[in-house]
XYZ file of C-alpha atoms in Angstrom:
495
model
C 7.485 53.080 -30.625
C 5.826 52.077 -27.653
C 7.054 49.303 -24.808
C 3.577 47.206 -25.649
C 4.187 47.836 -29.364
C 8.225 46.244 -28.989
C 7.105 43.369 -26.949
C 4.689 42.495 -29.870
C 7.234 43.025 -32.730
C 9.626 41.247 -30.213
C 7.059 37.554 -30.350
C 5.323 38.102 -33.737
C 9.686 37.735 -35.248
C 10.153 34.215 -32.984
C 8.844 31.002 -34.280
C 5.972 28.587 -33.453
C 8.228 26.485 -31.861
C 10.563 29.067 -30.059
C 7.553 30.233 -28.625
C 6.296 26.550 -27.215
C 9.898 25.870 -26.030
C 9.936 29.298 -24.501
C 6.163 28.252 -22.565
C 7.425 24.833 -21.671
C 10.496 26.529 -20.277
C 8.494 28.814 -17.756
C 5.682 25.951 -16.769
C 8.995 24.143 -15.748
C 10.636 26.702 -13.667
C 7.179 27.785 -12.220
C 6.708 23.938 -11.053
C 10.585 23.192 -9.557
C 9.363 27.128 -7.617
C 6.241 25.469 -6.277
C 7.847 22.217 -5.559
C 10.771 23.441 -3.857
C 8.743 26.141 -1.757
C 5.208 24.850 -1.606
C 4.669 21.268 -1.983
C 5.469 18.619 0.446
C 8.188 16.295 -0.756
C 11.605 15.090 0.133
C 14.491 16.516 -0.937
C 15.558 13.857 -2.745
C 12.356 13.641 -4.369
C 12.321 17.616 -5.283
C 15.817 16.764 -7.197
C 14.875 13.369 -8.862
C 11.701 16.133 -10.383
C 14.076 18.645 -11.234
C 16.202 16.553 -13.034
C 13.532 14.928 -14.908
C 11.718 18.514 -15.473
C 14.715 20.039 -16.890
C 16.597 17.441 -18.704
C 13.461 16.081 -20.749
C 10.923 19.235 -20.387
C 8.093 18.241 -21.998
C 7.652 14.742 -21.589
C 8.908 15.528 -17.631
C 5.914 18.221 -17.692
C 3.479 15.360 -18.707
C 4.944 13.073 -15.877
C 4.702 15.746 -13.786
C 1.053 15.949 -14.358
C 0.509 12.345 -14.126
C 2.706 11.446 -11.234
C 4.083 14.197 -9.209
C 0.855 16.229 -7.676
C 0.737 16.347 -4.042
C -2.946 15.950 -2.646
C -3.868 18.846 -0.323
C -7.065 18.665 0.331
C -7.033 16.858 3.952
C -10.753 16.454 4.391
C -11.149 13.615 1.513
C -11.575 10.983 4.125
C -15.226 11.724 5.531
C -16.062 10.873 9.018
C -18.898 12.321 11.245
C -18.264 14.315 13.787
C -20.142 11.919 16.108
C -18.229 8.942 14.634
C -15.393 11.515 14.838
C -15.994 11.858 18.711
C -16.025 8.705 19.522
C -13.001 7.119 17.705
C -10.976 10.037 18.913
C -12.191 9.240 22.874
C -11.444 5.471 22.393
C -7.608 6.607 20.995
C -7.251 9.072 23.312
C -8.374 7.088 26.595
C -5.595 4.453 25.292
C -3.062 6.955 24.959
C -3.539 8.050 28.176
C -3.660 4.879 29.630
C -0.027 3.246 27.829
C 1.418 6.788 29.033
C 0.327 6.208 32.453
C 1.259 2.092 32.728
C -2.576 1.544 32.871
C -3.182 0.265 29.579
C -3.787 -3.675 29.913
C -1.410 -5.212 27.381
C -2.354 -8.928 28.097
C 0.816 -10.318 25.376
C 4.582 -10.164 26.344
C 5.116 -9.332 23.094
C 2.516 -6.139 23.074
C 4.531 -5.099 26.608
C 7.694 -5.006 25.181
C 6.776 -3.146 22.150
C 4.848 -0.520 23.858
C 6.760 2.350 22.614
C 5.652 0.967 18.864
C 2.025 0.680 19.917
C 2.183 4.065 21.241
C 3.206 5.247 17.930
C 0.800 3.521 16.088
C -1.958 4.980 18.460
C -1.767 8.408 17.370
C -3.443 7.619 13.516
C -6.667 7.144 14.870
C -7.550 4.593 13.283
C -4.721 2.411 14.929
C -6.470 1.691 18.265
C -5.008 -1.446 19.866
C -7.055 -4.539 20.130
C -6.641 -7.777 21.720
C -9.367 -10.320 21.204
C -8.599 -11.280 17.577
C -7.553 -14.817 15.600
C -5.622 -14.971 13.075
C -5.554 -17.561 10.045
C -2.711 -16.259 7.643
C -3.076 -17.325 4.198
C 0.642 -18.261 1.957
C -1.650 -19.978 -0.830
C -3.770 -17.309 -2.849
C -6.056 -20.506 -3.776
C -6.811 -21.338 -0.005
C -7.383 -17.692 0.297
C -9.952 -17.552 -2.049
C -11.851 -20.019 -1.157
C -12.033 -19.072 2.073
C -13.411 -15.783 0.903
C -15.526 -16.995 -0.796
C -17.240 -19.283 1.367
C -16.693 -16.744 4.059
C -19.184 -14.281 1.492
C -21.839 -17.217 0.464
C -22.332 -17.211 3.842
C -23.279 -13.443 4.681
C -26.302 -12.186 6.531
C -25.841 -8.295 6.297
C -23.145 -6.790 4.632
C -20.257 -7.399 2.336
C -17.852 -4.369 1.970
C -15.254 -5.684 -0.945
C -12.042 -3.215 -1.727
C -9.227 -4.071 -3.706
C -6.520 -2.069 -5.470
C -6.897 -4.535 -8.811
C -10.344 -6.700 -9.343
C -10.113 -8.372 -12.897
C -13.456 -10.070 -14.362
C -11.516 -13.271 -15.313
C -12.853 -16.672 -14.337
C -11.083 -15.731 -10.453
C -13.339 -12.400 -10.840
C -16.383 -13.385 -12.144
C -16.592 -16.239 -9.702
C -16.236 -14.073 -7.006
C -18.680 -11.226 -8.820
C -21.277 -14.326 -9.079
C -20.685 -15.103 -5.118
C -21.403 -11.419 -4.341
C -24.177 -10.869 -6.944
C -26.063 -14.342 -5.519
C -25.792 -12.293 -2.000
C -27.176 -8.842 -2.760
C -30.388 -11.049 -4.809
C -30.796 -12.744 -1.709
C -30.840 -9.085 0.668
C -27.180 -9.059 1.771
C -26.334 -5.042 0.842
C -23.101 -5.241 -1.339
C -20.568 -2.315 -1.456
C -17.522 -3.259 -4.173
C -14.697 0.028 -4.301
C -12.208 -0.539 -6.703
C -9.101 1.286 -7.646
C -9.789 2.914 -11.285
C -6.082 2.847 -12.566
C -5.513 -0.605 -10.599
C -8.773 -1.320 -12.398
C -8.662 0.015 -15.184
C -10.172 -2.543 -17.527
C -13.106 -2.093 -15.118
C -16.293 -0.044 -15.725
C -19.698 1.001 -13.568
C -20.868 -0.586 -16.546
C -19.890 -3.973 -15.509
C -21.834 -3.988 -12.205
C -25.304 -2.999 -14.002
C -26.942 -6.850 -12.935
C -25.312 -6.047 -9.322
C -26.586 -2.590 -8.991
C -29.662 -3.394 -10.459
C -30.755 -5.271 -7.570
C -29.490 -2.712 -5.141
C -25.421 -3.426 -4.668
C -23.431 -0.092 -4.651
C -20.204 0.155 -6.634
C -17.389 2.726 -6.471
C -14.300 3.618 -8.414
C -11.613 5.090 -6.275
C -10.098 8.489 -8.198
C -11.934 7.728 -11.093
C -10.749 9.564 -14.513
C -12.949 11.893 -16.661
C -10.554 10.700 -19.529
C -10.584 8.011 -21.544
C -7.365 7.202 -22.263
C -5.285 8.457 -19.373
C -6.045 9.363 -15.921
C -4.540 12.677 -14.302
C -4.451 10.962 -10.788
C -1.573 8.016 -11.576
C -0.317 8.575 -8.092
C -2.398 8.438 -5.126
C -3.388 5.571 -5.610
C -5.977 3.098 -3.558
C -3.730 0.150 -3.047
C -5.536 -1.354 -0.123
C -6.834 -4.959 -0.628
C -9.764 -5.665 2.537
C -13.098 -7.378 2.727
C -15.343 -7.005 5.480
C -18.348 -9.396 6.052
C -21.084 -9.012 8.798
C -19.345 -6.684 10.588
C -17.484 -9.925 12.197
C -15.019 -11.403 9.476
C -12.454 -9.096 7.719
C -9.752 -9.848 5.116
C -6.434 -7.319 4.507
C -3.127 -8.204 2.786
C -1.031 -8.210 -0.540
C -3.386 -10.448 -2.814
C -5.595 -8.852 -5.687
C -8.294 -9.955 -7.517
C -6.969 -11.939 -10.708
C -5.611 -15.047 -12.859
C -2.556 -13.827 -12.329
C -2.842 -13.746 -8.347
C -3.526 -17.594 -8.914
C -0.900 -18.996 -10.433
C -2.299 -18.978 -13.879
C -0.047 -16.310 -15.920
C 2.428 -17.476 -18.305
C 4.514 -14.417 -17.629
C 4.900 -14.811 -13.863
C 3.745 -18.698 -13.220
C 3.203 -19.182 -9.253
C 2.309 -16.605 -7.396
C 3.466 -16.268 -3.791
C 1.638 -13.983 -1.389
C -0.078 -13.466 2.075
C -2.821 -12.757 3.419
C -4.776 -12.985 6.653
C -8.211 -13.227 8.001
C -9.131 -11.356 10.879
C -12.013 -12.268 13.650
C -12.654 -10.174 16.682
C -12.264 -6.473 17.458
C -9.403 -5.563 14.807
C -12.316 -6.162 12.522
C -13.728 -2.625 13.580
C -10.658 -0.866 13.014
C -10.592 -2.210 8.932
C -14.756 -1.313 8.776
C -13.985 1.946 9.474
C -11.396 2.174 6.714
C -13.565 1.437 4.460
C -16.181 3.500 5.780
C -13.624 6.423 5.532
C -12.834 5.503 1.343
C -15.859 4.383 0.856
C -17.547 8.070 1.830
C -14.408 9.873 0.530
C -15.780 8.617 -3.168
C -19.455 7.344 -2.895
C -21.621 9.519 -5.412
C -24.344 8.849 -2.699
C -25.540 6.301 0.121
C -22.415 7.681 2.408
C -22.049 5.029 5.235
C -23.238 6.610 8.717
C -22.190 4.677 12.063
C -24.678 2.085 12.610
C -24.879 -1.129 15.161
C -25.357 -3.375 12.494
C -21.478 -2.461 10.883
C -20.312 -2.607 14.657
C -21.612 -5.077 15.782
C -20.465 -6.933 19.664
C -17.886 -9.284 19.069
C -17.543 -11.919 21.167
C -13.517 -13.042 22.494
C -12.192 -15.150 19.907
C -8.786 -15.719 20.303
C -6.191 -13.898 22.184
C -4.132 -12.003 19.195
C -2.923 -8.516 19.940
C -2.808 -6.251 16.738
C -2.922 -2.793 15.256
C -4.472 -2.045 11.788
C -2.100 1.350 10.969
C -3.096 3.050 7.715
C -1.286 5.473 5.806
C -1.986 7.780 2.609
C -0.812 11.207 0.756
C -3.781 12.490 2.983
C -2.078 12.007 6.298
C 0.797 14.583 8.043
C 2.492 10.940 8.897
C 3.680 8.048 6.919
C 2.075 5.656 9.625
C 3.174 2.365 8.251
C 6.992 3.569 7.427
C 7.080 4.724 10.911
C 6.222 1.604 11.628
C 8.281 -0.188 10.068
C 11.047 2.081 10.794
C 10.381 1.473 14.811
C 10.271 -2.376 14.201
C 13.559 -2.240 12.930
C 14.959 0.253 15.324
C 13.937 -2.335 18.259
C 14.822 -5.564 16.914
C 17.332 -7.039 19.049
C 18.064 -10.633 17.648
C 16.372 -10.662 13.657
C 14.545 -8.911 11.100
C 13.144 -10.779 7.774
C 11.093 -8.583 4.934
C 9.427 -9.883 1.991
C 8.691 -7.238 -0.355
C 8.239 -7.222 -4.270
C 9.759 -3.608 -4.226
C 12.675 -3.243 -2.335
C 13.466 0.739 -2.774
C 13.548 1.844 0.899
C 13.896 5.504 1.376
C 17.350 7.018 2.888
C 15.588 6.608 6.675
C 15.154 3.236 5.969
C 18.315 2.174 4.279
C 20.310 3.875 7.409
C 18.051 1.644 10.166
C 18.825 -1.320 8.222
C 22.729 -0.553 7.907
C 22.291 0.234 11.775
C 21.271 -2.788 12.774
C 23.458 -5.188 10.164
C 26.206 -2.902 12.220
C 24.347 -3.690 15.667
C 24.968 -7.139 15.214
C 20.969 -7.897 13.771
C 20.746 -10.527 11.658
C 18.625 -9.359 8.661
C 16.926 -11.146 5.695
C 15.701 -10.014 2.868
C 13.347 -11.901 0.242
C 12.671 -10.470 -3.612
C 11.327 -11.845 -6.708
C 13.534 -12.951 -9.482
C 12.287 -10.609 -12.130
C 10.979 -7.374 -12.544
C 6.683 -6.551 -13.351
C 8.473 -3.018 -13.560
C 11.890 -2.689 -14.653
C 12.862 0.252 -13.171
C 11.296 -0.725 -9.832
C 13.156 -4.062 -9.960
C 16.948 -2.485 -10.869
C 16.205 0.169 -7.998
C 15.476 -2.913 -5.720
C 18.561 -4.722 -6.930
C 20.997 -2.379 -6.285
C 19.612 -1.846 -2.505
C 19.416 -5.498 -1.512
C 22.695 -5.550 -3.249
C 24.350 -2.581 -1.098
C 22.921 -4.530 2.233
C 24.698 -7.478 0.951
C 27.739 -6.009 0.884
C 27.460 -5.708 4.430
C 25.992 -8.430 6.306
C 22.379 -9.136 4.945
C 20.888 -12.747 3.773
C 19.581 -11.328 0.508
C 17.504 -14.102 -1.077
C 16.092 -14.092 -4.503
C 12.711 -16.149 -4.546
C 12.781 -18.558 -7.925
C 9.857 -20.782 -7.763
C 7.441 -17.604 -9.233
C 6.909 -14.038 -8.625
C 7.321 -12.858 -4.621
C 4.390 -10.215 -3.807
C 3.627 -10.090 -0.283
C 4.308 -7.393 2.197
C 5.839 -8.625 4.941
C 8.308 -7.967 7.939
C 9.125 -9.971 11.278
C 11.407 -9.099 14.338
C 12.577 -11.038 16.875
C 9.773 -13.789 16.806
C 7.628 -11.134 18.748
C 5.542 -8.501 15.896
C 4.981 -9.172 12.282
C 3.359 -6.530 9.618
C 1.339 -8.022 7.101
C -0.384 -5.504 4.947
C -0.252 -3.814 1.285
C 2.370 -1.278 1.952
C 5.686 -2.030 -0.301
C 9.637 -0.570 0.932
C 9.185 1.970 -1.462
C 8.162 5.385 -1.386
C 5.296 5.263 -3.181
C 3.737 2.843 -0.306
C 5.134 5.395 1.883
C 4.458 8.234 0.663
C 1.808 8.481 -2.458
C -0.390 5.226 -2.244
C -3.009 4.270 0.390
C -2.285 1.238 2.035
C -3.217 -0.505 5.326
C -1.216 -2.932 7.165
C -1.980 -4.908 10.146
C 0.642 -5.115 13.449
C 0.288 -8.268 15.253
C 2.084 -8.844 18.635
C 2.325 -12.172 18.933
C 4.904 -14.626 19.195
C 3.033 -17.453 17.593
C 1.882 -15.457 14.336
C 5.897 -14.051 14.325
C 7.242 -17.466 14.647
C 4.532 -18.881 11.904
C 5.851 -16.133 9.398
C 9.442 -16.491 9.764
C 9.292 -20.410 9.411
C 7.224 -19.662 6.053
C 10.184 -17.082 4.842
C 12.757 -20.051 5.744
C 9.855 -22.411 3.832
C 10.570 -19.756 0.731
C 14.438 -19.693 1.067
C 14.296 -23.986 -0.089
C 12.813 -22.003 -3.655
C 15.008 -19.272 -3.552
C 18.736 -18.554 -4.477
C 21.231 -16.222 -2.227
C 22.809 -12.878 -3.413
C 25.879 -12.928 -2.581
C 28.455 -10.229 -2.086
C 30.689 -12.165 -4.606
C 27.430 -13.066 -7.125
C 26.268 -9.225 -7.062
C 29.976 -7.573 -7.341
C 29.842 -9.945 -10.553
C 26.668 -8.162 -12.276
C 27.310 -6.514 -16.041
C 28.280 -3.497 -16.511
C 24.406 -3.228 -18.111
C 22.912 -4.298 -15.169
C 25.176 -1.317 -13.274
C 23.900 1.186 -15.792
C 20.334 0.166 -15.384
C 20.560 -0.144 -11.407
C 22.455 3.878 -11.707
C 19.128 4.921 -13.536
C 17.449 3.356 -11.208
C 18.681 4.737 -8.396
C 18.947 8.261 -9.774
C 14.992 8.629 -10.214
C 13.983 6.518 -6.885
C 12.628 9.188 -5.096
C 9.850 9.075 -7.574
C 9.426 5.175 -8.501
């Protein structure tokens, strides 16, 4: 009897099932090979994989699939060379310039946070700009309306991006204000997130596109039922209209964001709206998603998108983005450098507290420094894992020194982080690694005491609704609320 022959005999005497477990088996070892060796994750990441891939096989091969791909393909982000060119010499004379002293840094706060602007500079998107106002938005109503009248009022373009856009009375209001635009000549471009969206079809735009408007799902599935890309998601939320006005923050596009859920009542976030030259910097990331997903009509640098911008205020910022794309995680280096140079305070708002081992050390270094630092979450979980994962962090910085503060008066979902009265980050990017790490997400810099001070008088505003974790209050948790925070915690790498 032949080798071939035994081998045969050998798989025709095991069972249906033997044979699957057998297949599962090797896909599993194949993948914890390819992760260990090939793909680019944390360590504690590659574990929190293995231990799901091994201790429940199949249904960890099907997460696998669904949430644990790494995106390789670097060039998904369009850009043309001449566009390229350009960006890259405006980056690159500014580099030079903060390395030699040269660069003009008009704020105190931009001169004494040089270092952090200099970090910021090498995305190159991230070019520093000094001619902006600011109006920061704490109501999602106000923002809205703003918005709104901000798009009735449109004379050329209306580039609309947001992670979730629901067609609920908030939607369809704002669909109506854009539709009433593109019928009068305004050219409309809506991208929307297709998992954050995922009630949402082309379909839904036909009136829209129609008369001309373009619409674009980011990642879009070829399944019904589930899509293959769950991570990597487009979690940026930014508007820009004329060329002149832009919008970026934590707000989405529904009921919910509005108060009007029975599940999470009010609805506390922030948002700003930008004037001046930052406003460049946020049309060219949507120029950059936009072409990365557009079926056709790729945006092409054009005057009318860039248009010259007057001075209209004196506001120094940075718009940093970060994504699964990039060799960096921009906006947790960011952070990360904020709270490396704060010298008095630190305050974060975040819905999803699960800061990565980098960031958990930098906060324990400066609680040990002698920083005072507060720390905002909501009082329930929209993801119970997420939420038990944040517990048990805010928790573990209580024990040491933090002003943990749970936020009672409805759910907490703004990004937000403030040192020493001097630079604030408002954007989309959570303290979690998925923000970090799989989403993309934009956040804005601003170096200025004013917008710092405005921020971390609206955090103290939010600590009146708000109760305090204390060490005492969170040694007294259940024993169930241990075991779930231990779960939690286990598979956090991948949350």
């Amino acid at each position: 009897m032949n080798i071939s022959q035994s081998v045969a005999d050998f798989f025709s005497s095991l069972s249906y099932a033997t044979i699957f477990t057998f297949i599962i088996l090797l896909i599993n070892f194949v993948l914890a090979i390819g992760m260990i060796f090939w793909e680019r994750k944390s360590a504690q990441s590659v574990w929190a994989w293995l231990f799901v891939l091994f201790f429940i096989p199949i249904i960890g091969f099907i997460l696998y699939v669904l949430f644990g791909r790494t995106i390789y393909n670097k060039e998904i982000f369009k850009i043309s060379e001449e566009d390229k060119i350009g960006l890259e010499s405006l980056v690159t004379e500014q580099l030079e310039d903060i390395k030699m002293d040269k660069l003009t840094l008009p704020s105190e706060e931009a001169k004494k946070h040089r270092k952090l602007i200099h970090m910021l500079l090498n995305n190159n998107q991230s070019f520093i700009t000094s001619n902006n106002k600011v109006e920061t938005f704490y109501e999602t109503t106000e923002f809205f309306d703003q918005m709104i009248h901000d798009i009735e009022n449109a004379k050329d373009h209306i580039h609309f991006q947001f992670y979730i856009f629901r067609l609920d009375s908030l939607g369809q209001r704002i669909y109506d204000a854009l539709l009433k635009k593109q019928k009068e000549g305004v050219d409309v471009k809506i991208l929307y997130d297709d998992m954050g969206s995922r009630t949402l079809k082309l379909r839904n735009f036909k009136e829209l596109r129609d008369y001309g408007g373009k619409v674009e799902a980011f990642f879009p599935s070829r399944l019904s039922l589930i899509n293959p890309r769950m991570n990597n998601r487009n979690h940026r939320k930014n508007i820009v209209i004329d060329g002149k006005i832009a919008y970026t923050g934590g707000t989405n596009v529904g009921e919910e964001y509005i108060g009007l859920s029975k599940k999470f009542g009010y609805w506390r976030d922030t948002h700003i709206r930008v004037q001046g030259n930052a406003v460049k910097s946020l049309q060219l990331r949507f120029m950059l998603d936009w072409n990365s997903h557009a079926t056709r009509d790729n945006l092409k640098h054009h005057p009318r998108y860039f248009p010259e911008i007057p001075v209209v205020g004196d506001t120094t910022m940075q718009i940093a983005a970060s994504g699964p794309d990039e060799e960096w995680e921009q906006i947790k280096y960011g952070y990360l450098k904020m709270i490396y140079s704060a010298k008095k305070s630190i305050y974060i708002q975040s819905p999803y507290f699960i800061p990565d081992q980098s960031m958990r050390e930098a906060i324990k270094i400066a609680l040990l420094s002698g920083v005072e630092v507060n720390i905002m979450i909501p009082p329930f979980p929209d993801h119970p894992f997420v939420y038990w994962g944040t517990y048990h962090n805010v928790g573990e910085l209580a024990m040491i020194g933090a002003n943990v503060y749970i936020y009672e008066r409805g759910f907490l979902h703004q990004k937000v982080m403030i040192i020493d009265d001097e630079v604030v980050s408002i954007g989309s990017c959570n303290m979690d690694n998925r923000s970090y790490a799989l989403n993309f997400e934009v956040n804005a810099f601003i170096f200025d005491e004013k917008e710092a001070i405005k921020n971390r008088l609206q955090f103290e505003k939010d600590t009146l609704h708000s109760r305090i974790l204390s060490p005492e209050v969170y040694q007294s948790r259940s024993k169930w609320i241990k075991f779930k925070e231990a779960i939690a915690n286990l598979i956090a790498p991948i949350l």
